[in-house]
PDB file of C-alpha atoms and ligand atoms in Angstrom:
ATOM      1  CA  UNK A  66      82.633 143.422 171.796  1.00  0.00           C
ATOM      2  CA  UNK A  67      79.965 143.679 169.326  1.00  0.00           C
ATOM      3  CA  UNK A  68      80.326 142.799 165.699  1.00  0.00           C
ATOM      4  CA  UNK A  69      78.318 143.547 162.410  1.00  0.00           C
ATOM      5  CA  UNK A  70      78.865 142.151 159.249  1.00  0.00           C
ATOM      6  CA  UNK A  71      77.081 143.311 156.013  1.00  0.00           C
ATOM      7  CA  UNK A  72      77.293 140.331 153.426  1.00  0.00           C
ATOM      8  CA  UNK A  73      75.084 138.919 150.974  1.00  0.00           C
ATOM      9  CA  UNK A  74      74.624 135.444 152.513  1.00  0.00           C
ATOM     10  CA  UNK A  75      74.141 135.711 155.856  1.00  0.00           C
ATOM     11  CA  UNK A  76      73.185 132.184 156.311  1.00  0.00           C
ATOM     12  CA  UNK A  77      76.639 131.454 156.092  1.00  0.00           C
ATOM     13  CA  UNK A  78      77.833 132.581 159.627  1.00  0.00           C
ATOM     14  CA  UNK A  79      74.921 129.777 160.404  1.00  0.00           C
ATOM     15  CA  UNK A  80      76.792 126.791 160.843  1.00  0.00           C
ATOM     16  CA  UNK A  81      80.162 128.038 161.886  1.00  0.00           C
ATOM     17  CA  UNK A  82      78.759 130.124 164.838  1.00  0.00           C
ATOM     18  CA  UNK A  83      76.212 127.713 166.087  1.00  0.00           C
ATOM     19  CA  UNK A  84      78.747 125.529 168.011  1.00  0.00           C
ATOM     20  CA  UNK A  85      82.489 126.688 168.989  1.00  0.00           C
ATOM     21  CA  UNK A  86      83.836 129.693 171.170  1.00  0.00           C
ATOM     22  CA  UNK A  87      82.260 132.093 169.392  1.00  0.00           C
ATOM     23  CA  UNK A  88      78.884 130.890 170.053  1.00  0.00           C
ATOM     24  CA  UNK A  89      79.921 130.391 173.695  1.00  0.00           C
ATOM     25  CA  UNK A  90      80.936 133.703 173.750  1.00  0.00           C
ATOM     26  CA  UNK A  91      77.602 135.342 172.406  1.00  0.00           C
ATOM     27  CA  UNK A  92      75.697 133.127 174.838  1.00  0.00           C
ATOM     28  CA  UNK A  93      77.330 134.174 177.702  1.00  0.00           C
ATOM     29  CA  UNK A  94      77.198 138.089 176.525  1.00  0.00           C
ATOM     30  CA  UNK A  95      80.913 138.534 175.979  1.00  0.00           C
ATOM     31  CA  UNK A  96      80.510 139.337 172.499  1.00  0.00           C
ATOM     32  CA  UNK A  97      77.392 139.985 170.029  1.00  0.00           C
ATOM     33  CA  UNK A  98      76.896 139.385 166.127  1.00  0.00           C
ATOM     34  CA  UNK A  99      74.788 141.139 163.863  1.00  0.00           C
ATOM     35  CA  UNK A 100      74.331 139.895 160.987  1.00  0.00           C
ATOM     36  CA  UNK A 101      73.388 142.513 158.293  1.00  0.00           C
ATOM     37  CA  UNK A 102      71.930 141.451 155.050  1.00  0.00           C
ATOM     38  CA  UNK A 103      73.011 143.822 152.308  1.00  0.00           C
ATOM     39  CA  UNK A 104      69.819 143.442 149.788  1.00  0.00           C
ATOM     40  CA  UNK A 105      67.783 144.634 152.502  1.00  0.00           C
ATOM     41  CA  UNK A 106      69.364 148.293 151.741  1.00  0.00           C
ATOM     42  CA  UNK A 107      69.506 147.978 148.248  1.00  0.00           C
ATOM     43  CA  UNK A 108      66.178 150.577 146.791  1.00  0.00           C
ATOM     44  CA  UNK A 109      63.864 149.362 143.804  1.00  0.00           C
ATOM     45  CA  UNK A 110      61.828 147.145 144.054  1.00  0.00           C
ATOM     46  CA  UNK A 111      64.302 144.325 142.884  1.00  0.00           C
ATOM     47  CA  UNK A 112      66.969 145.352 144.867  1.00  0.00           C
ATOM     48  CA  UNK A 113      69.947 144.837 143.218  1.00  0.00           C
ATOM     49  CA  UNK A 114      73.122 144.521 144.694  1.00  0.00           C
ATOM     50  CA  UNK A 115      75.267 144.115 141.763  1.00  0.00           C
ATOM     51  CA  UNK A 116      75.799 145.486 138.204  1.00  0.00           C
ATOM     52  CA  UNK A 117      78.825 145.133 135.185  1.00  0.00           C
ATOM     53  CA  UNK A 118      82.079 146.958 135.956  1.00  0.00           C
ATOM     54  CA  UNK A 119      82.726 150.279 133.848  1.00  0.00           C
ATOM     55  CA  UNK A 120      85.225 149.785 131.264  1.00  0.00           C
ATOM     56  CA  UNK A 121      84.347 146.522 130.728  1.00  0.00           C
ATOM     57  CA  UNK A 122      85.802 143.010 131.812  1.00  0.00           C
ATOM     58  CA  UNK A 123      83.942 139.876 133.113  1.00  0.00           C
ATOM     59  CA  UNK A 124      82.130 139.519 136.261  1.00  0.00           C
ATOM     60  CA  UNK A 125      80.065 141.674 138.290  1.00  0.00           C
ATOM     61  CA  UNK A 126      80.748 144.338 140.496  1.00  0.00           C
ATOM     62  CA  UNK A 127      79.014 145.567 143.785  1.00  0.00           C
ATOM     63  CA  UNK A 128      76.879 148.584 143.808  1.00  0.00           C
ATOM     64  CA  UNK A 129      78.371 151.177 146.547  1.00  0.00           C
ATOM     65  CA  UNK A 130      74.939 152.451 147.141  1.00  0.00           C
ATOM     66  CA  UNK A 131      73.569 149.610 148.847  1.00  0.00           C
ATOM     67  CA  UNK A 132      76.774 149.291 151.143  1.00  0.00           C
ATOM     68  CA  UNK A 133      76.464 152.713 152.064  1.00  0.00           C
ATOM     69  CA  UNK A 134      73.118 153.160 152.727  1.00  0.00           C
ATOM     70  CA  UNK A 135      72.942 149.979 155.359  1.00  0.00           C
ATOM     71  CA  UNK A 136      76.383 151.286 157.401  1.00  0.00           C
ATOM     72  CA  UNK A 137      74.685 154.633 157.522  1.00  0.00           C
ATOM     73  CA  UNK A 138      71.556 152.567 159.061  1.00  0.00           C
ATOM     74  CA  UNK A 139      73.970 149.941 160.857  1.00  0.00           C
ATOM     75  CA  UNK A 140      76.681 152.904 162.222  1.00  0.00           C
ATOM     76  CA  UNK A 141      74.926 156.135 161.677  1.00  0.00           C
ATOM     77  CA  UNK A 142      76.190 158.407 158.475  1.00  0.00           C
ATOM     78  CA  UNK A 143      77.862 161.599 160.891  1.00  0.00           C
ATOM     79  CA  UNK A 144      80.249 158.724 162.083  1.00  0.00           C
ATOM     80  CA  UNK A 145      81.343 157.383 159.142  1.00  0.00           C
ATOM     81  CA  UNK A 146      81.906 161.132 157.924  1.00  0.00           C
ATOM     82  CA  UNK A 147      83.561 162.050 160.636  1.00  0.00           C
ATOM     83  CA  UNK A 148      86.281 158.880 161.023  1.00  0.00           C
ATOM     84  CA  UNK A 149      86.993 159.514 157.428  1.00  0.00           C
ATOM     85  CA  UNK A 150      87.587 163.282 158.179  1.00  0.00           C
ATOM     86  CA  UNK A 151      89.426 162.779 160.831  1.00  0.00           C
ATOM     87  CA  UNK A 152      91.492 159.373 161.007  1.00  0.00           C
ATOM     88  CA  UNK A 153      90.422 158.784 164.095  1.00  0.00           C
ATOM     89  CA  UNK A 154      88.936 155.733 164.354  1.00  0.00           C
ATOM     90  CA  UNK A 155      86.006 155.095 166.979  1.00  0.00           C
ATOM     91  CA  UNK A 156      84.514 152.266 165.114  1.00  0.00           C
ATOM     92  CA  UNK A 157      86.570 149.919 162.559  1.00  0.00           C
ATOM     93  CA  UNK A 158      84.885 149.749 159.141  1.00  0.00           C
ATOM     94  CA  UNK A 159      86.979 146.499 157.852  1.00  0.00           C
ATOM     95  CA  UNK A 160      86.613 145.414 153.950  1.00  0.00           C
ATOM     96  CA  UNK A 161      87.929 142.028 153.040  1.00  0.00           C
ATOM     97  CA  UNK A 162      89.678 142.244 150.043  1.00  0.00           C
ATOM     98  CA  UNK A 163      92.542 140.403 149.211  1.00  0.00           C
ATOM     99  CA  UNK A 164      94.529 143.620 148.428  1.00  0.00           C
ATOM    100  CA  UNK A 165      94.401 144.891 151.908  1.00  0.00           C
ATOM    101  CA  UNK A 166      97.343 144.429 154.738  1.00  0.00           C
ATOM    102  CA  UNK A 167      97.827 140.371 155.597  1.00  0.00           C
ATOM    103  CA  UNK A 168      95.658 139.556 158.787  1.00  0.00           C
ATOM    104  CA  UNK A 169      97.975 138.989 162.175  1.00  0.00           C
ATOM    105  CA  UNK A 170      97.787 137.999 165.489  1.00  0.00           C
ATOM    106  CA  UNK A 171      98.924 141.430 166.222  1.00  0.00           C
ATOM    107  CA  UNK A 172      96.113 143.025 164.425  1.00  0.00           C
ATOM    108  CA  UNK A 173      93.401 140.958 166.574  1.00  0.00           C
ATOM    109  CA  UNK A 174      94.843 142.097 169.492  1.00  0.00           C
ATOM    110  CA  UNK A 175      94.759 145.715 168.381  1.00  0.00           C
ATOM    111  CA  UNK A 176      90.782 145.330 166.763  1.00  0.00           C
ATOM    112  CA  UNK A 177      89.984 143.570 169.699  1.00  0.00           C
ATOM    113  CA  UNK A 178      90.690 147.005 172.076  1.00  0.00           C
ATOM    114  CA  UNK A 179      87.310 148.469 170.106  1.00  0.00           C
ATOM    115  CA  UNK A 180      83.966 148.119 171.626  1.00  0.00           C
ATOM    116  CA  UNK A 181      82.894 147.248 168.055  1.00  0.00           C
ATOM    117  CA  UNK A 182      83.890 146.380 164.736  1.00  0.00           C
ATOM    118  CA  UNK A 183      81.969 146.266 161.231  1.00  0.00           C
ATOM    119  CA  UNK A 184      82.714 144.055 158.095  1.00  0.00           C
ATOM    120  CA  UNK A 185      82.015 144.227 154.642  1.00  0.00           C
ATOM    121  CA  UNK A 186      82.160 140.958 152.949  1.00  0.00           C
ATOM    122  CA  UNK A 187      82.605 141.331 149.081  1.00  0.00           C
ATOM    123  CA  UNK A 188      81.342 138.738 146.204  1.00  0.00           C
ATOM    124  CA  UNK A 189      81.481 138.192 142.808  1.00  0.00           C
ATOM    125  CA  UNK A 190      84.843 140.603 141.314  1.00  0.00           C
ATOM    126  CA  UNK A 191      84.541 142.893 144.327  1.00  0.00           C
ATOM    127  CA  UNK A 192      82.566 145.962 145.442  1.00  0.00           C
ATOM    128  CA  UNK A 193      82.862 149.602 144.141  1.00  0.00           C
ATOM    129  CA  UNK A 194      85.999 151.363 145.168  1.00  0.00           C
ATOM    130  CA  UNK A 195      84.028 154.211 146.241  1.00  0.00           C
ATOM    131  CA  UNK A 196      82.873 152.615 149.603  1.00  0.00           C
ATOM    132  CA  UNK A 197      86.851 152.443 150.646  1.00  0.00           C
ATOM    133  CA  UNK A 198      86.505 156.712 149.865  1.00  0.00           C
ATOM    134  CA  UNK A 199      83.780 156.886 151.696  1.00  0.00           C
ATOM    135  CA  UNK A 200      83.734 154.730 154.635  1.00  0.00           C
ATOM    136  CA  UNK A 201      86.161 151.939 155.067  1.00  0.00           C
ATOM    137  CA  UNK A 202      88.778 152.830 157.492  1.00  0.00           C
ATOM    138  CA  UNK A 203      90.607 149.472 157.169  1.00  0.00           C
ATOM    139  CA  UNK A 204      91.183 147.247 154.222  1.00  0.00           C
ATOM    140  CA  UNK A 205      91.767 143.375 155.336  1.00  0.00           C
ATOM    141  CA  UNK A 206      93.199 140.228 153.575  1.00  0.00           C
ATOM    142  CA  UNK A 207      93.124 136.921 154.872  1.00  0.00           C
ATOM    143  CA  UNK A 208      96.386 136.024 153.091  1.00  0.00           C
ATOM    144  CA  UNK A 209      97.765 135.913 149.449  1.00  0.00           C
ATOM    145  CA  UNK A 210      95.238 133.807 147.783  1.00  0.00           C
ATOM    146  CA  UNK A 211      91.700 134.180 146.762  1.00  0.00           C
ATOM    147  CA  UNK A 212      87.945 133.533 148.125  1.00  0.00           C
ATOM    148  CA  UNK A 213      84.842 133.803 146.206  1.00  0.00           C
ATOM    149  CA  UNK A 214      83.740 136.046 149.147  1.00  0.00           C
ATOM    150  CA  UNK A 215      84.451 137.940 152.104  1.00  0.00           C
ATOM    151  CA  UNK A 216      82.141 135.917 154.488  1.00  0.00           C
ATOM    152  CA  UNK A 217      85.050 133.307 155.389  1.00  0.00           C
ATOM    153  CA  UNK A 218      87.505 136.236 156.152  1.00  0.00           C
ATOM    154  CA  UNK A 219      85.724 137.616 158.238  1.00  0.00           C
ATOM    155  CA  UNK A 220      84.549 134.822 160.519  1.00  0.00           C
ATOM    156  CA  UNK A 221      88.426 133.923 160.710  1.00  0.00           C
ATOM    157  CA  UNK A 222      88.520 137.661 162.195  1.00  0.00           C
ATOM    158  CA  UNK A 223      85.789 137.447 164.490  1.00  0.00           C
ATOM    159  CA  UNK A 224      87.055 133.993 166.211  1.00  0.00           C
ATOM    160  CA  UNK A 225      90.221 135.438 166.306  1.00  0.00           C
ATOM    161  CA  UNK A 226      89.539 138.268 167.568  1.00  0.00           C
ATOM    162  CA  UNK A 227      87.001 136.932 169.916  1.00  0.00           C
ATOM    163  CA  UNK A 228      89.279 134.509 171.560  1.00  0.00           C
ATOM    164  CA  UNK A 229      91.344 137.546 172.988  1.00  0.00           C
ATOM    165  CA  UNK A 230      88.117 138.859 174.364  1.00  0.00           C
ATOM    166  CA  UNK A 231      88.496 138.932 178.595  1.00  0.00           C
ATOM    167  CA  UNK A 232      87.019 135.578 179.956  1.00  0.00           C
ATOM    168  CA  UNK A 233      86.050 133.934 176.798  1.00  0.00           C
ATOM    169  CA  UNK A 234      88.696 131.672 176.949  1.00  0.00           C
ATOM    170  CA  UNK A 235      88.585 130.589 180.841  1.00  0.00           C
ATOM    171  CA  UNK A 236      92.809 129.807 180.930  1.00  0.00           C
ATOM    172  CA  UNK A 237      94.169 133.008 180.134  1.00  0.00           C
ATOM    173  CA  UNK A 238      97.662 131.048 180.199  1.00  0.00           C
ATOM    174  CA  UNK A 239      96.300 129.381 176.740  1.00  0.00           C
ATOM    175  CA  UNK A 240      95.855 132.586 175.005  1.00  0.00           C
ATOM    176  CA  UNK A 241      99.818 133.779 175.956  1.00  0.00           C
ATOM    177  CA  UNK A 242     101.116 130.808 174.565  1.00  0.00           C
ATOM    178  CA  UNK A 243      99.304 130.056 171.701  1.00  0.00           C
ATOM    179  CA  UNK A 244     101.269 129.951 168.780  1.00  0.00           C
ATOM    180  CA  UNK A 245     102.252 133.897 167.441  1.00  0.00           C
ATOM    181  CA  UNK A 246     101.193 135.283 170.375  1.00  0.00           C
ATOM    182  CA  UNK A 247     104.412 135.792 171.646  1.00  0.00           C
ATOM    183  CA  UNK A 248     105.443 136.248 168.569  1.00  0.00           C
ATOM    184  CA  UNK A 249     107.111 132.311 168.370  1.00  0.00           C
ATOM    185  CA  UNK A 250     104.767 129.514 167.401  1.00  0.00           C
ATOM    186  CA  UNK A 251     103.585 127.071 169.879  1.00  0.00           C
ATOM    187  CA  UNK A 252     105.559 124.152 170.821  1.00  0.00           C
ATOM    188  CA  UNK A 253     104.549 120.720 169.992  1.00  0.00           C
ATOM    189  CA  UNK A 254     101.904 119.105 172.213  1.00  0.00           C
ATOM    190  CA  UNK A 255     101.066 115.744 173.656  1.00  0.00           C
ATOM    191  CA  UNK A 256      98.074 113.911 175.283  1.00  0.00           C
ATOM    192  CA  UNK A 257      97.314 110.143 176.510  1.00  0.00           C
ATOM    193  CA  UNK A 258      98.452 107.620 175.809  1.00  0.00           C
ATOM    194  CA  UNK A 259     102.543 107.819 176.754  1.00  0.00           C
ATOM    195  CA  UNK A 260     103.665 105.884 174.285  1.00  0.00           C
ATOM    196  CA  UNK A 261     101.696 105.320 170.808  1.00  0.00           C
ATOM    197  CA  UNK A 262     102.414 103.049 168.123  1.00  0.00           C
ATOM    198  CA  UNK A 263     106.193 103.230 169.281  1.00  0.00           C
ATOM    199  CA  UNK A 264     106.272 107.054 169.536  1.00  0.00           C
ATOM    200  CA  UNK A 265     107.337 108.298 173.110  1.00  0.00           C
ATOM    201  CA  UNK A 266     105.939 111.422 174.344  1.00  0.00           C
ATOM    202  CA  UNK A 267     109.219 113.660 175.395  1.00  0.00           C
ATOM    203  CA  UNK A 268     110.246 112.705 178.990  1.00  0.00           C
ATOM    204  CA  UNK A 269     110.470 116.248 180.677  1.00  0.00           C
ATOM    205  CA  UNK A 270     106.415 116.382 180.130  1.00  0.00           C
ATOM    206  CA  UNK A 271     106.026 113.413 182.094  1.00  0.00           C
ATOM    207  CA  UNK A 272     108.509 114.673 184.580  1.00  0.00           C
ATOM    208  CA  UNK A 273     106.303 116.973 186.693  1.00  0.00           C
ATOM    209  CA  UNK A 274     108.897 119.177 186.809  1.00  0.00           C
ATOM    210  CA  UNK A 275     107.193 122.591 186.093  1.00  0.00           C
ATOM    211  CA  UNK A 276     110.396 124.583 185.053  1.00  0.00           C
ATOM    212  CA  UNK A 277     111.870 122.051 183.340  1.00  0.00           C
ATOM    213  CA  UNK A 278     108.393 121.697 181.084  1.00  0.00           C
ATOM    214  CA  UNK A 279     108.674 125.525 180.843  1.00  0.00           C
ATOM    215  CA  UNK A 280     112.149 125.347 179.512  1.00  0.00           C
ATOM    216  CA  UNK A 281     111.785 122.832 177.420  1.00  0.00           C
ATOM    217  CA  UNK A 282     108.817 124.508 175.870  1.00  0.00           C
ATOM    218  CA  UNK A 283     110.375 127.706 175.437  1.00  0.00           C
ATOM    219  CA  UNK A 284     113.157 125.446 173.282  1.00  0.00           C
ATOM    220  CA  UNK A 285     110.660 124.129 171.555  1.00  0.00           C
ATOM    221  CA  UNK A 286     109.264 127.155 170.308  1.00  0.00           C
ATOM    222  CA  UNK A 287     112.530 128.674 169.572  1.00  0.00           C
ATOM    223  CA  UNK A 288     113.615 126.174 167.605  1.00  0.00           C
ATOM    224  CA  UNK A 289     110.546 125.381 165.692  1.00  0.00           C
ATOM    225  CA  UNK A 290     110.492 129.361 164.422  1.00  0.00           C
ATOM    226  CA  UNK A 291     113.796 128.711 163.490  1.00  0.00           C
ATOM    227  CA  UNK A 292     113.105 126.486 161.295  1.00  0.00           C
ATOM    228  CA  UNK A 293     109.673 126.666 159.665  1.00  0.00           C
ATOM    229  CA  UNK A 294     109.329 130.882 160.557  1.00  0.00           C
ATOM    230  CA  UNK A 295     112.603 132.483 160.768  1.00  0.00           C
ATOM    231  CA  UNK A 296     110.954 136.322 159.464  1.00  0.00           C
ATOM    232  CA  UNK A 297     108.971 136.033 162.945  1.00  0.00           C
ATOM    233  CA  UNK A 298     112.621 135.614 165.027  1.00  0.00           C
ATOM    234  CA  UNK A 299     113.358 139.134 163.471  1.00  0.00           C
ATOM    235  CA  UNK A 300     110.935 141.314 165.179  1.00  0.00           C
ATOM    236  CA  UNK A 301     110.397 138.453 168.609  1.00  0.00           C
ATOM    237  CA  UNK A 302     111.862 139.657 171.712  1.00  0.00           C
ATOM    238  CA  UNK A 303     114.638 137.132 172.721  1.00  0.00           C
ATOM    239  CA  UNK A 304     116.415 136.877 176.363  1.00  0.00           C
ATOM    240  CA  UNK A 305     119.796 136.011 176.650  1.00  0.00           C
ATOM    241  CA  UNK A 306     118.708 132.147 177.960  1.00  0.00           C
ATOM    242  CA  UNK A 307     116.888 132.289 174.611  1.00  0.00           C
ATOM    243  CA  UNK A 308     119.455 133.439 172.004  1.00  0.00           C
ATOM    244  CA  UNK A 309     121.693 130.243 173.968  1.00  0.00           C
ATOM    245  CA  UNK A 310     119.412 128.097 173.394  1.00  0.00           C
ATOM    246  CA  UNK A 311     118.736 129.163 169.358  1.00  0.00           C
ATOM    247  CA  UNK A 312     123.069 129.021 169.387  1.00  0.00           C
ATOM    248  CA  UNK A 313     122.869 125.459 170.262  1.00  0.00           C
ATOM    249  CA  UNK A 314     119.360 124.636 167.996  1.00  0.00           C
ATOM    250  CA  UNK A 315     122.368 122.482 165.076  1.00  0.00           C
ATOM    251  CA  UNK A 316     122.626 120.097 168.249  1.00  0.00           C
ATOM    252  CA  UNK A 317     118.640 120.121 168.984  1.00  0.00           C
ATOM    253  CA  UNK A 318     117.553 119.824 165.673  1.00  0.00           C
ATOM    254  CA  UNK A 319     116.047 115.922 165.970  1.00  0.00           C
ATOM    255  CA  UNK A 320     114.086 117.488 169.096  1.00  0.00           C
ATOM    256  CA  UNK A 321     113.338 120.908 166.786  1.00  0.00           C
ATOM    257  CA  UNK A 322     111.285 118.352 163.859  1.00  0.00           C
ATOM    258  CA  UNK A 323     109.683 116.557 167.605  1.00  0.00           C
ATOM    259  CA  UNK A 324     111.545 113.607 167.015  1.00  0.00           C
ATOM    260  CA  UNK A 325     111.036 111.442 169.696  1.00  0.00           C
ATOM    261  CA  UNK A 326     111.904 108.190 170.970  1.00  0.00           C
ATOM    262  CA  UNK A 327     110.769 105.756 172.690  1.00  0.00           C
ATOM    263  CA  UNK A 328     112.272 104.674 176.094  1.00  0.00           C
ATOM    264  CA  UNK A 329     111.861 100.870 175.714  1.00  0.00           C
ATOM    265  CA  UNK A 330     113.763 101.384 172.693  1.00  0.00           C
ATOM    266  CA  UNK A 331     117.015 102.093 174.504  1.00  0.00           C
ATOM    267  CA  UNK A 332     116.617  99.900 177.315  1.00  0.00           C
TER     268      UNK A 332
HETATM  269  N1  SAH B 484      88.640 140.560 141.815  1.00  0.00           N
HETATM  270  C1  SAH B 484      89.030 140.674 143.183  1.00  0.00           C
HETATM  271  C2  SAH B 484      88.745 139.406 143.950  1.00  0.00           C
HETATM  272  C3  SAH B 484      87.284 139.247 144.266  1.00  0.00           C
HETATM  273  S1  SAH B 484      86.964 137.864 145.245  1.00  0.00           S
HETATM  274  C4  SAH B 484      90.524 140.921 143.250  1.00  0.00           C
HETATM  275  O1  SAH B 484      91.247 140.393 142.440  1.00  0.00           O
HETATM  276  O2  SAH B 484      90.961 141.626 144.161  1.00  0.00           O
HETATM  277  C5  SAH B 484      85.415 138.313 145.946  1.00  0.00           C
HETATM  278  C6  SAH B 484      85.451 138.819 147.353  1.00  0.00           C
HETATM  279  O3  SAH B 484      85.989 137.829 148.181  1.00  0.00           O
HETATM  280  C7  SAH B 484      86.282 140.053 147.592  1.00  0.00           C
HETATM  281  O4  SAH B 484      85.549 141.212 147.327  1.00  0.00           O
HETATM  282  C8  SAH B 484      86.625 139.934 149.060  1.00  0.00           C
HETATM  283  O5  SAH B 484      85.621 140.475 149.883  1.00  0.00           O
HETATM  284  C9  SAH B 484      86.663 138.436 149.258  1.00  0.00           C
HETATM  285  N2  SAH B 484      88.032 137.908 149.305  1.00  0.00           N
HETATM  286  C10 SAH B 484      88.652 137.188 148.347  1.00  0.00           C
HETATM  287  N3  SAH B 484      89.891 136.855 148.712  1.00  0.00           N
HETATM  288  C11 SAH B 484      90.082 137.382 149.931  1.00  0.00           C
HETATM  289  C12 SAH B 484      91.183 137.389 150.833  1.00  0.00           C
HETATM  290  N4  SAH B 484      92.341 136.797 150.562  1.00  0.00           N
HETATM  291  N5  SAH B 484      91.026 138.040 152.011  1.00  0.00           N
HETATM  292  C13 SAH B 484      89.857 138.655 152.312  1.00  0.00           C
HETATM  293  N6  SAH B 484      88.786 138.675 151.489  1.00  0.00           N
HETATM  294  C14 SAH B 484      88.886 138.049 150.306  1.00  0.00           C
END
């Protein structure tokens, strides 16, 4: 998987990507990053990225120019045209922008079957419509609130989409049951110590008892999108063991919030 990301401040990707999975990942040749400083396509000699919006109104707007001349240099110009004319998309052009569809588990997993993806990262009030006409083929949000820039977006992207990336994660098993990826979140998880501060870790994960652990989890999961994501339970596909278990979730519902107890308590 290669990225590219055009963006003004390409420092930024510094920090987050020199430690963490993603880094891992680009060591090890899974994935590679390109970062793409936009003012290096901007022409004149002061290279300007930026300029007041037409019609008036605060803020400043980015110049398409600039954007379009460095993915013509970054992806080549006959296949931007041609993913534009077409609809068929060989190689994502993704600009963050809070007005584009809500980012998803499910649309990592379909980015991540591309050999490659690009990103646009907009500042100040946004960049010039014209580069969604002319080149972007998908228009991303990172959820209903807003950045001062794209850069954060799309780093959120790229881990997420890098994580699904073959062998970057060694346990595969990880990946399936992270939370959404099954379309339930995760169920609640516990490490050493046993007991902490009075708070028992549930018996059945102490048990050894694989299936029992798998059930429970399962439950868990169920239960917990109940409550705190019922629009997920909608579209989730549910087994009969499953749609039980959600039948009896009034009984659970201590277990649902991960109440637990502590042994020692009762005895
Ligand atoms: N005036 C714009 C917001 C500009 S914010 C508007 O109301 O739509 C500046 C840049 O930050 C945007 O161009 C975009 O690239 C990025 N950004 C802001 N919020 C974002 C979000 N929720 N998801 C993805 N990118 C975002």
């Amino acid at each position: 998987m290669r990225f590219d990301v055009l963006t003004l401040f390409p420092g930024l990707f510094d920090s987050v990507f020199a430690e963490s999975i993603v880094r891992r990942a680009i060591d090890a040749g899974q994935v590679e990053l390109h970062l793409h400083n936009i003012r290096d396509y901007a022409p004149g000699r002061h290279r300007v990225t930026d300029d007041t919006p037409f019609g008036g109104g605060g803020g400043m707007v980015m110049r398409v120019e600039p954007i379009m001349l460095a993915l013509e240099a970054i992806v080549g110009g006959e296949l931007i045209a041609a993913q534009k004319r077409s609809g068929e998309v060989q190689v994502p052009i993704v600009l963050l922008t809070p007005a584009g569809e809500v980012f998803s588990q499910r649309m990592a997993q379909a980015l991540e079957r591309f050999e490659r993806l690009v990103f646009i990262c907009g500042r100040y009030e946004g960049v010039d419509e014209r580069i969604v006409d002319l080149a972007v083929t998908h228009e991303v949000s990172l959820g209903d609130f807003v950045l001062s820039g794209g850069e954060i977006a799309a780093m959120a992207i790229i881990e997420a989409v890098t994580r699904l990336v073959p062998g970057v994660l060694g346990d595969m098993r990880a990946i399936v049951e992270d939370s959404h990826a099954r379309g339930l979140l995760e169920a609640p998880q516990y490490t050493r110590p046993a007991i902490y501060r009075g708070l028992a870790v549930p018996e059945v994960l102490l048990s050894g008892n694989h299936a029992l652990v798998a059930r429970w989890r399962r439950e868990q999961a169920l239960w917990r999108t109940a409550q705190r994501r019922p629009d997920l339970l909608e579209t989730t596909p549910l087994s009969e063991a499953d749609r039980r278990a959600l039948a009896a979730a009034d009984g659970g519902a201590d277990s649902a919030r991960g109440v637990t107890h502590d042994p020692n308590e009762r005895a």
